[in-house]
C-alpha positions as a printed NumPy array, in Angstrom:
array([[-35.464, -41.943,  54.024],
       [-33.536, -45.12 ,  53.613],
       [-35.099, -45.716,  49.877],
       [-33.629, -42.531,  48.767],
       [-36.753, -40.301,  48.332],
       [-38.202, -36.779,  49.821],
       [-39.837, -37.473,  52.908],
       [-42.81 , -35.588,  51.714],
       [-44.172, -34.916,  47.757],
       [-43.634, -30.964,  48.497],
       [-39.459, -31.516,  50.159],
       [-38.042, -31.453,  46.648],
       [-40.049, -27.767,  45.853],
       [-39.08 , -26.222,  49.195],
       [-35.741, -27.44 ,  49.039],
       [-35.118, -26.177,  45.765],
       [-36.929, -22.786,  46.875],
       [-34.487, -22.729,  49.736],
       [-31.332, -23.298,  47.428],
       [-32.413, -20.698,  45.439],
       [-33.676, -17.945,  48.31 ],
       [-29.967, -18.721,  49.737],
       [-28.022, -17.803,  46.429],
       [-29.901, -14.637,  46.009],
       [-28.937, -13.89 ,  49.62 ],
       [-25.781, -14.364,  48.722],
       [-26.186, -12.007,  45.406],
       [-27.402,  -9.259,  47.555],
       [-24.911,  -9.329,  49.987],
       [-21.818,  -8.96 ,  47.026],
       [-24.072,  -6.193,  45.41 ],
       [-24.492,  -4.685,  49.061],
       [-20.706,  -5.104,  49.209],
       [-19.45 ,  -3.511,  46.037],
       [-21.858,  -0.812,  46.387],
       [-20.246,   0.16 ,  49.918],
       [-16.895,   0.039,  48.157],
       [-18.072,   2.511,  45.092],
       [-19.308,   5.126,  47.802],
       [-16.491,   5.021,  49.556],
       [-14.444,   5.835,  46.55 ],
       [-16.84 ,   8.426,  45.31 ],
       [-17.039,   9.807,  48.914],
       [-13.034,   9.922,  48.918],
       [-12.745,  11.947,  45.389],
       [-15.351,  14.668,  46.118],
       [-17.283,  16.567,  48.507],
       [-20.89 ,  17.696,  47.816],
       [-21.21 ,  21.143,  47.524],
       [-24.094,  24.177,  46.359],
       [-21.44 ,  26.48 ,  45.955],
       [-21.557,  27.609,  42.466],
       [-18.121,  26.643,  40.554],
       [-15.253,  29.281,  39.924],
       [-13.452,  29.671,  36.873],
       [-10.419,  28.051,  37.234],
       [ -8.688,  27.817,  33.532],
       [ -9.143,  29.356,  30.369],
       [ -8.862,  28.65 ,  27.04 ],
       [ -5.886,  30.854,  25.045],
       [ -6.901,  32.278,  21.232],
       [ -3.463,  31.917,  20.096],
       [ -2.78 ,  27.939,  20.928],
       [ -4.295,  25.077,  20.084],
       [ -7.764,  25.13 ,  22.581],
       [ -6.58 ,  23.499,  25.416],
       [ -7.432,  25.002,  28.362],
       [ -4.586,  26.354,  30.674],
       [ -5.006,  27.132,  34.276],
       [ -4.915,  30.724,  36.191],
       [ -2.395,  29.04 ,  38.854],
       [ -2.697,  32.676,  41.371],
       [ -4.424,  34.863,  38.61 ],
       [ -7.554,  33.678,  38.733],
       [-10.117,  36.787,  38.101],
       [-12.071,  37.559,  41.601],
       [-15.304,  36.739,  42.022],
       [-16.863,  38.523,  44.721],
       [-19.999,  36.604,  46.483],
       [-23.199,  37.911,  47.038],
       [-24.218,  40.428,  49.785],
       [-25.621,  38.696,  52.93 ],
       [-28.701,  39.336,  54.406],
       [-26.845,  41.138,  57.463],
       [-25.284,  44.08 ,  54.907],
       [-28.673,  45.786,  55.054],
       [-27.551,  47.362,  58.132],
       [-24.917,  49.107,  56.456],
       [-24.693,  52.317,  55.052],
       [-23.388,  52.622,  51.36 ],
       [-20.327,  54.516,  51.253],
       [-21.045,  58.318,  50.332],
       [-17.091,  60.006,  49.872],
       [-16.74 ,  63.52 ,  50.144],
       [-16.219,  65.039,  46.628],
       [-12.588,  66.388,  46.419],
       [-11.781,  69.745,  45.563],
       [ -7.962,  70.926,  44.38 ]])
């Protein structure tokens, strides 16, 4: 130690392995970091959903193509039957006679 070299011939290696295992750590951990932070934003702007995606704007002939939006127009869009309408009967109206 006191003339200035590695106590053993392999010190310099594994100390130079450890310096480098310890930067990567510290790599990681900031990648680890910032990738936390991007979900959280992306988590914050939208929900996950398997609803298929209404209409919501529409583009007029008579402008210049840019899209305007229904606002409380929107065309309906009923859903699907469930599984539990089987039980019910179709409607059957009595014919009307004047």
């Amino acid at each position: 130690f006191e003339s200035g070299l590695a106590p053993t011939s392999s010190a310099d290696a594994e100390f130079a392995k450890m310096l480098q295992v310890e930067a990567q750590r510290e790599v990681d951990r900031q990648a680890s970091i910032q990738r936390k932070q991007e979900e959280e934003i992306m988590n914050s702007n939208f929900t996950r959903t398997t609803a298929e995606p209404r209409v919501n704007a529409y583009i007029p002939a008579d402008e210049h193509g840019l899209p305007k939006a229904y606002g409380n127009n929107a065309p309906f869009k009923p859903t699907l039957a469930g599984s539990t309408m089987r039980h019910i009967r179709k409607p059957n109206p009595a014919p009307v006679e004047i």
